[in-house]
PDB file of C-alpha atoms in Angstrom:
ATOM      1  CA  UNK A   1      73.488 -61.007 288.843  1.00 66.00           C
ATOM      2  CA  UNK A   2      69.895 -60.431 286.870  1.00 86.00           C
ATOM      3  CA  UNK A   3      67.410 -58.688 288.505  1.00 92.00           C
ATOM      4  CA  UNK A   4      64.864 -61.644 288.385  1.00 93.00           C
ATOM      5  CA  UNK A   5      67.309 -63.960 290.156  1.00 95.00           C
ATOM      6  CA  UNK A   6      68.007 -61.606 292.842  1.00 96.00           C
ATOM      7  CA  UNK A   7      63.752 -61.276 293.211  1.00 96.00           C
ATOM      8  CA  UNK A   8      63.165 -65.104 293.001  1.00 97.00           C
ATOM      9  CA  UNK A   9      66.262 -65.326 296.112  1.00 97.00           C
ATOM     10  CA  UNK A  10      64.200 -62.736 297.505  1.00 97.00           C
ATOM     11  CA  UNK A  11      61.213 -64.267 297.364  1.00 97.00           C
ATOM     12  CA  UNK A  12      61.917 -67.455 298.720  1.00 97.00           C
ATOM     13  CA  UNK A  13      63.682 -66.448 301.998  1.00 98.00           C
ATOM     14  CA  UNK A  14      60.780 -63.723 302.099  1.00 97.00           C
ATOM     15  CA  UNK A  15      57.830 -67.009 301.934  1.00 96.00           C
ATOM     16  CA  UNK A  16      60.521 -69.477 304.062  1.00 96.00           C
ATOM     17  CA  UNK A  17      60.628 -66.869 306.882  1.00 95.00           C
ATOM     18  CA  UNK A  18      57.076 -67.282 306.906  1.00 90.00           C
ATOM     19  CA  UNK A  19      56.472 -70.638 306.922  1.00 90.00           C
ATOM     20  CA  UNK A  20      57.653 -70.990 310.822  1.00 84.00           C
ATOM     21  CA  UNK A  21      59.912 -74.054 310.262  1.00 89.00           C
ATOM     22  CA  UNK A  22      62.648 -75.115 312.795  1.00 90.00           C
ATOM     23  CA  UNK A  23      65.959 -73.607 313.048  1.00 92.00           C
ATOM     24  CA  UNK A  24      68.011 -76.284 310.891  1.00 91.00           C
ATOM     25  CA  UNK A  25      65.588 -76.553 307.961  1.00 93.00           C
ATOM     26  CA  UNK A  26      65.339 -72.649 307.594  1.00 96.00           C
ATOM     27  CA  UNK A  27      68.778 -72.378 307.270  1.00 96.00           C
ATOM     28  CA  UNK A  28      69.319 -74.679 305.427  1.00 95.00           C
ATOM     29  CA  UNK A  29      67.091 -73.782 302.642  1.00 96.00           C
ATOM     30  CA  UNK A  30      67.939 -70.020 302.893  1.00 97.00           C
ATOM     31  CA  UNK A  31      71.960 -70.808 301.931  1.00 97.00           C
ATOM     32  CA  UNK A  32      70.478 -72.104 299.058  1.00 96.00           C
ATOM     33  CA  UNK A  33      68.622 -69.012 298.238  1.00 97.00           C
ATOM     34  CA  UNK A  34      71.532 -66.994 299.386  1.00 98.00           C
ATOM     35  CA  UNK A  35      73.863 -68.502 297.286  1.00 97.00           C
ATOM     36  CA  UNK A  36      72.081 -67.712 293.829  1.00 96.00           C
ATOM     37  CA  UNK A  37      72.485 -64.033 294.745  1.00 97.00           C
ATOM     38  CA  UNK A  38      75.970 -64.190 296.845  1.00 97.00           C
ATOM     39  CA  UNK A  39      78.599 -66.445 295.682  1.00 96.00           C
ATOM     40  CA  UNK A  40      80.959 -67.606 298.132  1.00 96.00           C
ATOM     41  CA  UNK A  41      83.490 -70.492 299.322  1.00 94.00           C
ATOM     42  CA  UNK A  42      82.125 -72.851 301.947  1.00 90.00           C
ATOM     43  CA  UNK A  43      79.116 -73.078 303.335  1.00 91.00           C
ATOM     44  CA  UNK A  44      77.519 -70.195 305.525  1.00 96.00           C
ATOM     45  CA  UNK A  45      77.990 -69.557 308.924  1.00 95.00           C
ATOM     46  CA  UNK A  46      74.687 -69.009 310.548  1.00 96.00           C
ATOM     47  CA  UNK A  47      74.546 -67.822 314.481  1.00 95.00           C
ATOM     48  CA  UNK A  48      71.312 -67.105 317.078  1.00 95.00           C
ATOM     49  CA  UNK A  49      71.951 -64.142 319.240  1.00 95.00           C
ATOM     50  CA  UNK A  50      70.334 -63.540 322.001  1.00 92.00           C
ATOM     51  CA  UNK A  51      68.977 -59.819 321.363  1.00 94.00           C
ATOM     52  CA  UNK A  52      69.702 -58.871 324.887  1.00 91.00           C
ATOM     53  CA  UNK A  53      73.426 -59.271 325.293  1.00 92.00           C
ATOM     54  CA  UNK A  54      74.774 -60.182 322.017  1.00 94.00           C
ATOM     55  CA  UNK A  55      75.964 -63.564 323.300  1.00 91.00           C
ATOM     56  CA  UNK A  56      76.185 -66.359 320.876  1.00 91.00           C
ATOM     57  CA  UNK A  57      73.595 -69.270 321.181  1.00 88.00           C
ATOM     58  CA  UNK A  58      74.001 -71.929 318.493  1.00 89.00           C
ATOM     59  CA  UNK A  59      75.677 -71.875 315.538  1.00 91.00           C
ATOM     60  CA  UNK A  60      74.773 -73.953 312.501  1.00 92.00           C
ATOM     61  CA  UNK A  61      76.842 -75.045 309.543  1.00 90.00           C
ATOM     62  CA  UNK A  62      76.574 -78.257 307.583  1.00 85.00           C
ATOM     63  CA  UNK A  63      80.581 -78.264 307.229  1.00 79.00           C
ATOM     64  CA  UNK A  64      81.385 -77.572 310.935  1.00 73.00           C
ATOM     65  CA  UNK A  65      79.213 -79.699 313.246  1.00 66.00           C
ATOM     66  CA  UNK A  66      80.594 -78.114 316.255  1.00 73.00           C
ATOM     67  CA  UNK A  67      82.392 -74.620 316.676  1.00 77.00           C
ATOM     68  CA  UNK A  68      85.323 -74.579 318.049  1.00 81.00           C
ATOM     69  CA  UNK A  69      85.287 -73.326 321.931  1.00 83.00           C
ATOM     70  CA  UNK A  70      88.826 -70.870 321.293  1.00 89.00           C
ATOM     71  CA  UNK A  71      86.814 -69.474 318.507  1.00 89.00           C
ATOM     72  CA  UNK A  72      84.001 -67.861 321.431  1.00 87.00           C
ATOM     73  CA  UNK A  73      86.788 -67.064 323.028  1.00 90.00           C
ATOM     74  CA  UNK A  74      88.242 -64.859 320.904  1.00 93.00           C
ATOM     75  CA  UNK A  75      85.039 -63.609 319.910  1.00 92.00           C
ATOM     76  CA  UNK A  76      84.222 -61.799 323.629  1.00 91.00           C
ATOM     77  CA  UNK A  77      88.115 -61.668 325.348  1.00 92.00           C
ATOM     78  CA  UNK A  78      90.143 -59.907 321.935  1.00 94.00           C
ATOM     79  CA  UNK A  79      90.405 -57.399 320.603  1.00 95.00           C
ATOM     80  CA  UNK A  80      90.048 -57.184 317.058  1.00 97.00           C
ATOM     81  CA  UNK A  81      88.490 -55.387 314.029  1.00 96.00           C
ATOM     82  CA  UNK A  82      85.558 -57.618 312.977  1.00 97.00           C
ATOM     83  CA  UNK A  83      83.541 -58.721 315.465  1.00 96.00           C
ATOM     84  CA  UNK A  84      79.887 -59.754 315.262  1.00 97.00           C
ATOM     85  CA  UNK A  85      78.847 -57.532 318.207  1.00 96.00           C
ATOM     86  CA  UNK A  86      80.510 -54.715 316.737  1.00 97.00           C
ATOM     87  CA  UNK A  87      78.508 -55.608 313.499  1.00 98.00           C
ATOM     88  CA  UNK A  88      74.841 -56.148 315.120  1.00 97.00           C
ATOM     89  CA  UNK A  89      74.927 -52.748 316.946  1.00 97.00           C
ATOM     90  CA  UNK A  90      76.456 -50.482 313.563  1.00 97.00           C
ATOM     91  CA  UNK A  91      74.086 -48.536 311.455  1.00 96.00           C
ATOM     92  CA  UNK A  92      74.129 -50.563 308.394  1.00 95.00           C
ATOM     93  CA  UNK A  93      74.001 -54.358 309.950  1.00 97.00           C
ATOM     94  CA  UNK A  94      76.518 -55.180 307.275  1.00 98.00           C
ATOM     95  CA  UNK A  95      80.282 -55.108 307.379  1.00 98.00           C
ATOM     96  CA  UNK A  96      83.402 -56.991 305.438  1.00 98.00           C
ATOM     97  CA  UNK A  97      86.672 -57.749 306.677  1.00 98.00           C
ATOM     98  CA  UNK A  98      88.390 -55.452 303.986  1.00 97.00           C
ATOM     99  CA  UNK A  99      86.336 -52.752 305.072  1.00 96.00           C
ATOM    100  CA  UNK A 100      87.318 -53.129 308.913  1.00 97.00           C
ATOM    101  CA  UNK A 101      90.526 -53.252 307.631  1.00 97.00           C
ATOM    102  CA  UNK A 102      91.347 -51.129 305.274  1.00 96.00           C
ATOM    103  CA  UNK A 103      91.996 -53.618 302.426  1.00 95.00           C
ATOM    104  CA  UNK A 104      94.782 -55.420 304.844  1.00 96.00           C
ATOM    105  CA  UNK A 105      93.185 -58.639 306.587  1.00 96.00           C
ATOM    106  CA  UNK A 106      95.655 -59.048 308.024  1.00 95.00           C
ATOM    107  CA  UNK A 107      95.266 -56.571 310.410  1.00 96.00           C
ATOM    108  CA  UNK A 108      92.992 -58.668 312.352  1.00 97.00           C
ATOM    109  CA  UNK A 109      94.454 -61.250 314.526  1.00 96.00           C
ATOM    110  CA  UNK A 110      91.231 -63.556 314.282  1.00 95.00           C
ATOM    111  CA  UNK A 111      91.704 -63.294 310.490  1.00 96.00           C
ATOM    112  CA  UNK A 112      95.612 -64.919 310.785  1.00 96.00           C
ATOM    113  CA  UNK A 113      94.020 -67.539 313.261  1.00 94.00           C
ATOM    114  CA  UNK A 114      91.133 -68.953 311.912  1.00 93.00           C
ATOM    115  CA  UNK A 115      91.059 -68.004 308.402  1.00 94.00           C
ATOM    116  CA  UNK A 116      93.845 -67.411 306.574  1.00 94.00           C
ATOM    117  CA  UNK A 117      95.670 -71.388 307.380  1.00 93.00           C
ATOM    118  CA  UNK A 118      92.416 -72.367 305.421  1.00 90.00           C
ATOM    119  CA  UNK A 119      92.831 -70.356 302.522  1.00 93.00           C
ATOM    120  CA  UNK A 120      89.912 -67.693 303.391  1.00 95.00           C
ATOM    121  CA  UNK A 121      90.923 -64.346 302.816  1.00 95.00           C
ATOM    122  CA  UNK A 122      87.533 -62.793 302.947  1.00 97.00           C
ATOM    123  CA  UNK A 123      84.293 -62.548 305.457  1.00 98.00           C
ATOM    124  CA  UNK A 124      81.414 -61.066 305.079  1.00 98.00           C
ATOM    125  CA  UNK A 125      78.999 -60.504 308.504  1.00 98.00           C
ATOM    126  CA  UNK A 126      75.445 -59.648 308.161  1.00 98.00           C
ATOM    127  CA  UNK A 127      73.384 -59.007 311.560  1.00 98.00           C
ATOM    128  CA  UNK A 128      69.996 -61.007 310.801  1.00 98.00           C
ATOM    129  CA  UNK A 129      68.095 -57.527 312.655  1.00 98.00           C
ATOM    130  CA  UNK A 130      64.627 -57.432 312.814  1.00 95.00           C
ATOM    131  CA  UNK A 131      62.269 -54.600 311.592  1.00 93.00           C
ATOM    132  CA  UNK A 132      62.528 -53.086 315.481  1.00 93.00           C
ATOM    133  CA  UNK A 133      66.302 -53.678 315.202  1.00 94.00           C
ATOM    134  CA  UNK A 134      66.455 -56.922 317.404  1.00 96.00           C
ATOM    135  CA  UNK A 135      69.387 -58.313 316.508  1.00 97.00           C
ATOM    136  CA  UNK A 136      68.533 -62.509 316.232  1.00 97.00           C
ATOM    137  CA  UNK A 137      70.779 -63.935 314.423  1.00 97.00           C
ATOM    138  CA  UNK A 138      74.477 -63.243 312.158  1.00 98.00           C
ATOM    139  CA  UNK A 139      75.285 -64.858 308.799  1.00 98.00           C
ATOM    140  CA  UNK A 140      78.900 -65.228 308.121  1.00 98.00           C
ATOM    141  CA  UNK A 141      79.941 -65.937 304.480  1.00 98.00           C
ATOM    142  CA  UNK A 142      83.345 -66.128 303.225  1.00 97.00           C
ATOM    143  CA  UNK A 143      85.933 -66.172 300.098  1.00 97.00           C
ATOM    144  CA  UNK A 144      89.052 -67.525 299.320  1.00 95.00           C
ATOM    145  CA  UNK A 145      92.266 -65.807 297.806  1.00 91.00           C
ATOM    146  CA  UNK A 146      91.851 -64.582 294.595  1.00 92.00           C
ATOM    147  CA  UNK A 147      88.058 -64.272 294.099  1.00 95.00           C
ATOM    148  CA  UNK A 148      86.153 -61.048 294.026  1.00 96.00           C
ATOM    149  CA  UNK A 149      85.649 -58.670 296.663  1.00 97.00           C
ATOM    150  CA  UNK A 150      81.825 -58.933 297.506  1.00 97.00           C
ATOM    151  CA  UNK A 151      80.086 -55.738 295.812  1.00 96.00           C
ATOM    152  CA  UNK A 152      77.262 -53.051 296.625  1.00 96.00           C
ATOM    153  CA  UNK A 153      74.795 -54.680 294.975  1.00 96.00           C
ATOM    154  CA  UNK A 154      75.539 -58.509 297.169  1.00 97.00           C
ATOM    155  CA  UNK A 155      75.686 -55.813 299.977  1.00 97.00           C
ATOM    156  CA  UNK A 156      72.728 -54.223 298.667  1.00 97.00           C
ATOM    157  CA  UNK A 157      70.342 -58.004 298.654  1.00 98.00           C
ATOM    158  CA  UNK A 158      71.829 -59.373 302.292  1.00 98.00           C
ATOM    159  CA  UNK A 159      70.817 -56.005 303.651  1.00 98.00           C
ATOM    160  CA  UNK A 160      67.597 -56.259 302.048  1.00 97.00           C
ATOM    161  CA  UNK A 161      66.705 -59.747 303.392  1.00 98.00           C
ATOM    162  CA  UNK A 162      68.116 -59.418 306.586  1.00 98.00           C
ATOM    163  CA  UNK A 163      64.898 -58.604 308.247  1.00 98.00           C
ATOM    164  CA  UNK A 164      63.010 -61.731 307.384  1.00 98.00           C
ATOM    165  CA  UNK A 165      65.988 -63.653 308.221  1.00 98.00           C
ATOM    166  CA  UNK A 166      65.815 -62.684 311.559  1.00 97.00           C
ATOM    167  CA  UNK A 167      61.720 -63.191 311.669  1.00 96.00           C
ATOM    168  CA  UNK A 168      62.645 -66.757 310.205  1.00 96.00           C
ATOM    169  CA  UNK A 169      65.080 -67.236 313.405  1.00 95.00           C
ATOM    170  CA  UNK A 170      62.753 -66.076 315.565  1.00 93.00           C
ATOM    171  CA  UNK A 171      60.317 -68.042 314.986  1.00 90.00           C
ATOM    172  CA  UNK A 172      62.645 -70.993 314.670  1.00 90.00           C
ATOM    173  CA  UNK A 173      63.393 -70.303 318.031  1.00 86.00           C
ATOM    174  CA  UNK A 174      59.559 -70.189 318.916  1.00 80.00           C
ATOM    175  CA  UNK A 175      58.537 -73.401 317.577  1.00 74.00           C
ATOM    176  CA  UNK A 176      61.517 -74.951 319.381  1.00 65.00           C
ATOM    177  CA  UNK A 177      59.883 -73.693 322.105  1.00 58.00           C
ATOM    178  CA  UNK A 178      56.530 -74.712 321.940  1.00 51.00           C
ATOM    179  CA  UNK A 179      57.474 -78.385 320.491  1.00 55.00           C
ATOM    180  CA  UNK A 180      59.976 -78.994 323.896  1.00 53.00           C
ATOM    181  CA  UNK A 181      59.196 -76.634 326.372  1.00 50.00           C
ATOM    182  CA  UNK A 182      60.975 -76.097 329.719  1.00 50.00           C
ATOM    183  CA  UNK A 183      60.302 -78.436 332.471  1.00 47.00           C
ATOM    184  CA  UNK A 184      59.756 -76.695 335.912  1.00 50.00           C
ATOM    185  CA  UNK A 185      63.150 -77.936 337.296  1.00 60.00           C
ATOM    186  CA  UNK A 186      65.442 -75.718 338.942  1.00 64.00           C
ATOM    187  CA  UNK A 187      68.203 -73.881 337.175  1.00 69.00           C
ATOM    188  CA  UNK A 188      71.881 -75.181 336.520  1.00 76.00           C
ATOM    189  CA  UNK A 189      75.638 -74.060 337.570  1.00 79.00           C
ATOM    190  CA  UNK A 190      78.791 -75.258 335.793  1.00 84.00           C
ATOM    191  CA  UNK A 191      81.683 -74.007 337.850  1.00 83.00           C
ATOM    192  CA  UNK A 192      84.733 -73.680 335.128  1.00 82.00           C
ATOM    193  CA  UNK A 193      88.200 -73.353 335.249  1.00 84.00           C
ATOM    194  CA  UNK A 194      90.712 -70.895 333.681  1.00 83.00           C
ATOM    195  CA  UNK A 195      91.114 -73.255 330.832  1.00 84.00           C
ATOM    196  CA  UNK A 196      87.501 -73.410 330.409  1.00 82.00           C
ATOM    197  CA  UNK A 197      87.020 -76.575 331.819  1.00 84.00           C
ATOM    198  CA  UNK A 198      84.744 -77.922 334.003  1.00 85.00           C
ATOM    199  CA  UNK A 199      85.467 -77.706 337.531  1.00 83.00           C
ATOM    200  CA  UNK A 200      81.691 -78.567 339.412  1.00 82.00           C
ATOM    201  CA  UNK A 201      78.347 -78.721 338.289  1.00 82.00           C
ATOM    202  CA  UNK A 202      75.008 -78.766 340.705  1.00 80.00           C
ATOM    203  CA  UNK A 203      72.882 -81.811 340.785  1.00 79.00           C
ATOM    204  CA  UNK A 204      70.791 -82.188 337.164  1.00 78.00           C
ATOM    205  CA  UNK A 205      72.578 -79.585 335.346  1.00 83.00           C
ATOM    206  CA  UNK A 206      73.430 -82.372 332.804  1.00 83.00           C
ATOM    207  CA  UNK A 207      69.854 -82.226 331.862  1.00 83.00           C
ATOM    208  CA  UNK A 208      70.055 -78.660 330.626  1.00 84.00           C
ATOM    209  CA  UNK A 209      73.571 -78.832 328.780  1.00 85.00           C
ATOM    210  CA  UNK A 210      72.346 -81.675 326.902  1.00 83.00           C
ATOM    211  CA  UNK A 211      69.595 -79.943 325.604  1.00 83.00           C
ATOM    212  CA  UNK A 212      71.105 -76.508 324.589  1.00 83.00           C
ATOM    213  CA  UNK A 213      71.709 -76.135 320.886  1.00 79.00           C
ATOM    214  CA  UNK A 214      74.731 -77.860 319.990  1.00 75.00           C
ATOM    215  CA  UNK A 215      75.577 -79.318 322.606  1.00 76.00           C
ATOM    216  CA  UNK A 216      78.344 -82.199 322.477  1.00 74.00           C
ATOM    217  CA  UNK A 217      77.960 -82.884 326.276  1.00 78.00           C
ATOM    218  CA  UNK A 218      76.466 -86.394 326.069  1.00 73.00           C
ATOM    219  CA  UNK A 219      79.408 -88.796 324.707  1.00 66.00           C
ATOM    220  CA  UNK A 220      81.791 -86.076 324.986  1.00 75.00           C
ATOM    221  CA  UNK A 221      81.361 -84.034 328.332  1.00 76.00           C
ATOM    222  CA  UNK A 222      81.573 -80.689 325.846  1.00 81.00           C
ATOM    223  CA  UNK A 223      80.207 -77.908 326.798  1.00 83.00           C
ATOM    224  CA  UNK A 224      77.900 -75.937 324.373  1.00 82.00           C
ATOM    225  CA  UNK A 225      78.404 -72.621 322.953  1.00 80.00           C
ATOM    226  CA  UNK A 226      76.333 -70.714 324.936  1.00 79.00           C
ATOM    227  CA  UNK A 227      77.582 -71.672 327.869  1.00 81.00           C
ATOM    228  CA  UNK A 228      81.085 -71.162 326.706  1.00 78.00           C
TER     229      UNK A 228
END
């Protein structure tokens, strides 16, 4: 990839991240950006973190409206070799599945679940970090069999705009804050079952799933991935 492409990519998430738009819209138009420089199958995988614990709070991809619940699941109850925790607390904030593996995929049992029936034989996780090493956000992109190993110098860029990715989340976050803030109601509590279902929720909890990112709860009674 030429030098002036990577800088223009560069450039644009660099001036997006600035521009304090809302979550959707930023991501949006930094896969575009992300794309000139990193080639990949799909579209990406973008996640909010909160900084605190790790946890997953929304998850945005134009090919996957919602994210499958056994997905979370596996994400914070398995064990495995490639997980985005794992990736958001390492040195470098960036980390492949050959690398975790050794060159064998396979290796990792979310890998022969949810990515190899789909043809995907490699992923790429980038913790979205800010410059005091908050960790906001993770971008997930991902190849199919026979296409080239992501290289140093893709390594090299995400690494390099991963800081004003995570200032772009952030304030995503922020303006979705100050454009619906929180009412002065009293918290929620959704009792579940071992099969993650619901068992009880307190009076006006509805409220609050409905409005969590992603949420499916209205129509479909599913509950969102941060509460999952």
């Amino acid at each position: 990839m030429s030098a002036y492409i990577t800088r223009r990519a560069r450039d644009t998430i660099v001036r997006l991240a600035g521009q304090g738009l809302d979550l959707p819209t930023f991501w949006r138009e930094s896969s575009a950006a992300v794309a000139r420089v990193v080639p990949h199958s799909m579209t990406p995988c973008w996640y909010t973190l909160d900084p605190s614990s790790l946890l997953v709070t929304s998850h945005y991809q134009t090919e996957v409206l919602e994210l499958p619940p056994e997905i979370l699941v596996h994400e914070y109850l398995a064990d495995d070799v490639h997980k985005m925790a794992d990736v958001a607390r390492s040195e470098s904030g960036v980390s492949t599945l050959h690398e975790a593996t050794g060159g064998d995929p396979s290796r990792s049992p979310g890998y022969n679940l949810y990515m190899r029936p789909f043809g995907v034989e490699q992923e790429l996780l980038v913790a979205l970090r800010t410059r005091t090493g908050d960790a906001w956000g993770m971008l997930g992109l991902y190849r199919e069999q026979g296409q080239p190993l992501f290289d140093a110098d893709e390594l090299r860029f995400l690494r390099d705009i991963a800081p004003y990715l995570a200032e772009g989340a952030r304030r995503g976050l922020l303006v979705g804050e100050a454009t619906d803030p929180d009412a002065p109601e009293a918290p929620g509590l959704v009792v579940l079952r071992e099969d993650w279902s619901v068992e009880s929720l307190t009076p006006g909890v509805e409220r609050w799933l409905a409005e969590l990112p992603n949420s499916g709860w209205q129509g479909h009674g599913a509950l969102p991935p941060a509460v999952l």
